[in-house]
PDB file of C-alpha atoms in Angstrom:
ATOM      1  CA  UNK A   1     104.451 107.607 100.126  1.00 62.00           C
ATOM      2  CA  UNK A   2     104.949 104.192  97.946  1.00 62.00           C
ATOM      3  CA  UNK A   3     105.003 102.122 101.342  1.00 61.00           C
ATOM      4  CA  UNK A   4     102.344 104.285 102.394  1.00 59.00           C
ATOM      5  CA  UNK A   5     100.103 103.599  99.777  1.00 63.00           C
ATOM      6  CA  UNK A   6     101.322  99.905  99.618  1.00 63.00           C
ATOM      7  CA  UNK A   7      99.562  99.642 102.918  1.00 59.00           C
ATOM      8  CA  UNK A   8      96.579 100.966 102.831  1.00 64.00           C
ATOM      9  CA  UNK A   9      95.848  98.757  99.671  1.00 66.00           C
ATOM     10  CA  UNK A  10      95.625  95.874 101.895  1.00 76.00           C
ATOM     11  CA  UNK A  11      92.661  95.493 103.962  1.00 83.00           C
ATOM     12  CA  UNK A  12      91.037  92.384 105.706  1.00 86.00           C
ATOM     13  CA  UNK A  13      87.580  92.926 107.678  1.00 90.00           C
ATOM     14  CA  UNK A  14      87.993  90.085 110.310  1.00 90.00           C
ATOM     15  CA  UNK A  15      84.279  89.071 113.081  1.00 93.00           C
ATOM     16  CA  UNK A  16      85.992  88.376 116.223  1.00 94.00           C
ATOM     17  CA  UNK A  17      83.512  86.711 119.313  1.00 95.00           C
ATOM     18  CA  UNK A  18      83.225  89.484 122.284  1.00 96.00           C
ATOM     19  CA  UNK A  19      84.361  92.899 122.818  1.00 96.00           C
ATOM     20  CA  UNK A  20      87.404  91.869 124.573  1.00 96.00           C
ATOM     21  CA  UNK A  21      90.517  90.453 124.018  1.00 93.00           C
ATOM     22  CA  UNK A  22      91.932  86.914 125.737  1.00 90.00           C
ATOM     23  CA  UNK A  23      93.761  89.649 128.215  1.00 92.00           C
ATOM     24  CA  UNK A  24      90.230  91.313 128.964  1.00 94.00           C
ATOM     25  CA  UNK A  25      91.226  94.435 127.606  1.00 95.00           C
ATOM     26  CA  UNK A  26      88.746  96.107 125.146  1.00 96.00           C
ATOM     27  CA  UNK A  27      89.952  95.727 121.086  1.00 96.00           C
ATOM     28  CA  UNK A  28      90.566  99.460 120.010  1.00 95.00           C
ATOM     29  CA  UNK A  29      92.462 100.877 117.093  1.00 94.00           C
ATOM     30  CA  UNK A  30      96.251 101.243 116.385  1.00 91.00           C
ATOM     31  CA  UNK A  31      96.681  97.536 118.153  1.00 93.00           C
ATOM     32  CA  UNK A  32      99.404  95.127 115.909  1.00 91.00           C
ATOM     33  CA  UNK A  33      97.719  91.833 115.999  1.00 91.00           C
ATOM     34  CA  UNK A  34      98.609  88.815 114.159  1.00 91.00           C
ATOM     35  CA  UNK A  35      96.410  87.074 111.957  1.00 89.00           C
ATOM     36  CA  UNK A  36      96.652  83.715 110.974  1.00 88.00           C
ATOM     37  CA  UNK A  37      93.976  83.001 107.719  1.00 84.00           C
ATOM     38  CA  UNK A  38      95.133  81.357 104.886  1.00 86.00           C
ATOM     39  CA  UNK A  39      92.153  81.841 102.654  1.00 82.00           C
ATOM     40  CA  UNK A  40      92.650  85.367 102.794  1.00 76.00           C
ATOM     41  CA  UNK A  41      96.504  85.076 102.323  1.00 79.00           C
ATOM     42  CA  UNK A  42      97.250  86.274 105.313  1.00 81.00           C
ATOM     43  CA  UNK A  43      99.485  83.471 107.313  1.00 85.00           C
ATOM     44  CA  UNK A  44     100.907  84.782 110.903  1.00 88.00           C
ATOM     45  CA  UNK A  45     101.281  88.463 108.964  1.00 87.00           C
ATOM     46  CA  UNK A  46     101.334  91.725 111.386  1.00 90.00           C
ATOM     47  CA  UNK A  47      98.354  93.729 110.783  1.00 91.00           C
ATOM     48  CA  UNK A  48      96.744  97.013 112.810  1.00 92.00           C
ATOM     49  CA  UNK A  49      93.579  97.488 113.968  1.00 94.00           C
ATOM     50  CA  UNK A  50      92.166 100.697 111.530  1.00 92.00           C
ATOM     51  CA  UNK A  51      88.729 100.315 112.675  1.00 94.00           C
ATOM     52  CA  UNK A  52      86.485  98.693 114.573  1.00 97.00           C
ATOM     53  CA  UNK A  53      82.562  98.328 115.718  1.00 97.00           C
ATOM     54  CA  UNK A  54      81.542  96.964 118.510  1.00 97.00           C
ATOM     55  CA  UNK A  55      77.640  95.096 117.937  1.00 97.00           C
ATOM     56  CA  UNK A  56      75.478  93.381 119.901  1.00 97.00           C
ATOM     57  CA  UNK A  57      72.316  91.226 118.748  1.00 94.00           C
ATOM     58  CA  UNK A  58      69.787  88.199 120.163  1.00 94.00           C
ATOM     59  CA  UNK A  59      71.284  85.918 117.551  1.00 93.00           C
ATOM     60  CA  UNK A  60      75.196  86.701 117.845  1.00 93.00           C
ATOM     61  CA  UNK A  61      75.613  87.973 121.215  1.00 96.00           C
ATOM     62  CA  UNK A  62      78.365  90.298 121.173  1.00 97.00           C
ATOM     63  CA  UNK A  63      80.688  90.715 118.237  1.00 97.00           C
ATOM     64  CA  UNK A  64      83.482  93.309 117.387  1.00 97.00           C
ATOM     65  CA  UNK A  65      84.070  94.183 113.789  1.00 97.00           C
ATOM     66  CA  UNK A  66      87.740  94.609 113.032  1.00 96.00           C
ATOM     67  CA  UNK A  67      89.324  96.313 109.943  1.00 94.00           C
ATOM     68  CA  UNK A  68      92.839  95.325 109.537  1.00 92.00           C
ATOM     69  CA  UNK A  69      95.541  96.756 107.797  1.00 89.00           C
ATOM     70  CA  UNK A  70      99.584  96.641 107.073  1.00 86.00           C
ATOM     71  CA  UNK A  71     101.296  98.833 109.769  1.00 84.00           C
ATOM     72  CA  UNK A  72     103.139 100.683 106.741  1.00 81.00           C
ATOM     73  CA  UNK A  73      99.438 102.324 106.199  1.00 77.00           C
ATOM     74  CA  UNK A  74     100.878 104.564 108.873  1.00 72.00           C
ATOM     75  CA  UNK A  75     104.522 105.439 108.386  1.00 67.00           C
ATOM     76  CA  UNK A  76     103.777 108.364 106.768  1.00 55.00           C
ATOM     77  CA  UNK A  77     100.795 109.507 109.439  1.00 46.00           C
ATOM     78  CA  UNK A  78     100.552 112.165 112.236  1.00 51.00           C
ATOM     79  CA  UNK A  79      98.856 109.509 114.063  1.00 48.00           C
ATOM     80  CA  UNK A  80     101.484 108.359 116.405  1.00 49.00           C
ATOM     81  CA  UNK A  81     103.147 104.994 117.300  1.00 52.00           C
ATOM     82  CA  UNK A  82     101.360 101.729 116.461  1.00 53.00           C
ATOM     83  CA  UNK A  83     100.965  99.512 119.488  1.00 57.00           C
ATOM     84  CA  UNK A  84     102.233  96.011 119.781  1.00 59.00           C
ATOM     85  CA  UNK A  85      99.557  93.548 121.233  1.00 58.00           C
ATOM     86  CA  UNK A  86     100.395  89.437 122.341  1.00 55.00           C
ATOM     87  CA  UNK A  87      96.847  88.414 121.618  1.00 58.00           C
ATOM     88  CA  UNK A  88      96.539  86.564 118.075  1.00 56.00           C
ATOM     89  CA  UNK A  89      93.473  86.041 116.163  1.00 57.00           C
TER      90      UNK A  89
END
C-alpha cells in the first residue's frame, strides 16, 4: 500500500508532437516510457502512461497529452501487467 501510494504521488503531465510514437504505433495507457527532463527531476526515470488525450487544433496540429506516473502506482492494482515500450521521450 506504502509503494502504492508512493506512486501515485508522483505525477508529470508531459505535450508530446503527434498521436504516434517514433514506431508508428498509437501512445495508449499502461506503456513504460522513459523520460528524460531535468527541470522536472525526472532524469532517464521509468514512468507509465496513466492517461492520455489525444487533441487536434489549427495552431498545434496534433498533440497527445500524456499523464505519467511511477509504475509502483500499480503494484497493488487489478489492472494487469504494465507494458515495456523502447520509444523515449
Amino acid at each position: 500500500e506504502c509503494g502504492s501510494r508512493a506512486g501515485r504521488s508522483t505525477r508529470a503531465n508531459v505535450r508530446v508532437a503527434g498521436w504516434r510514437q517514433s514506431s508508428g504505433a498509437l501512445w495508449r495507457p499502461g506503456l513504460k516510457v522513459m523520460v528524460a527532463a531535468p527541470a522536472l527531476y525526472f532524469d532517464n526515470a521509468e514512468l507509465v502512461v496513466s492517461s492520455l488525450r489525444f487533441t487536434f487544433s489549427d495552431g498545434d496540429g496534433t498533440v497527445t497529452e500524456l499523464e505519467l506516473t511511477r509504475p509502483d502506482a500499480y503494484l497493488d492494482s487489478q489492472a494487469g501487467e504494465v507494458e515495456e515500450d523502447p520509444d523515449e521521450l
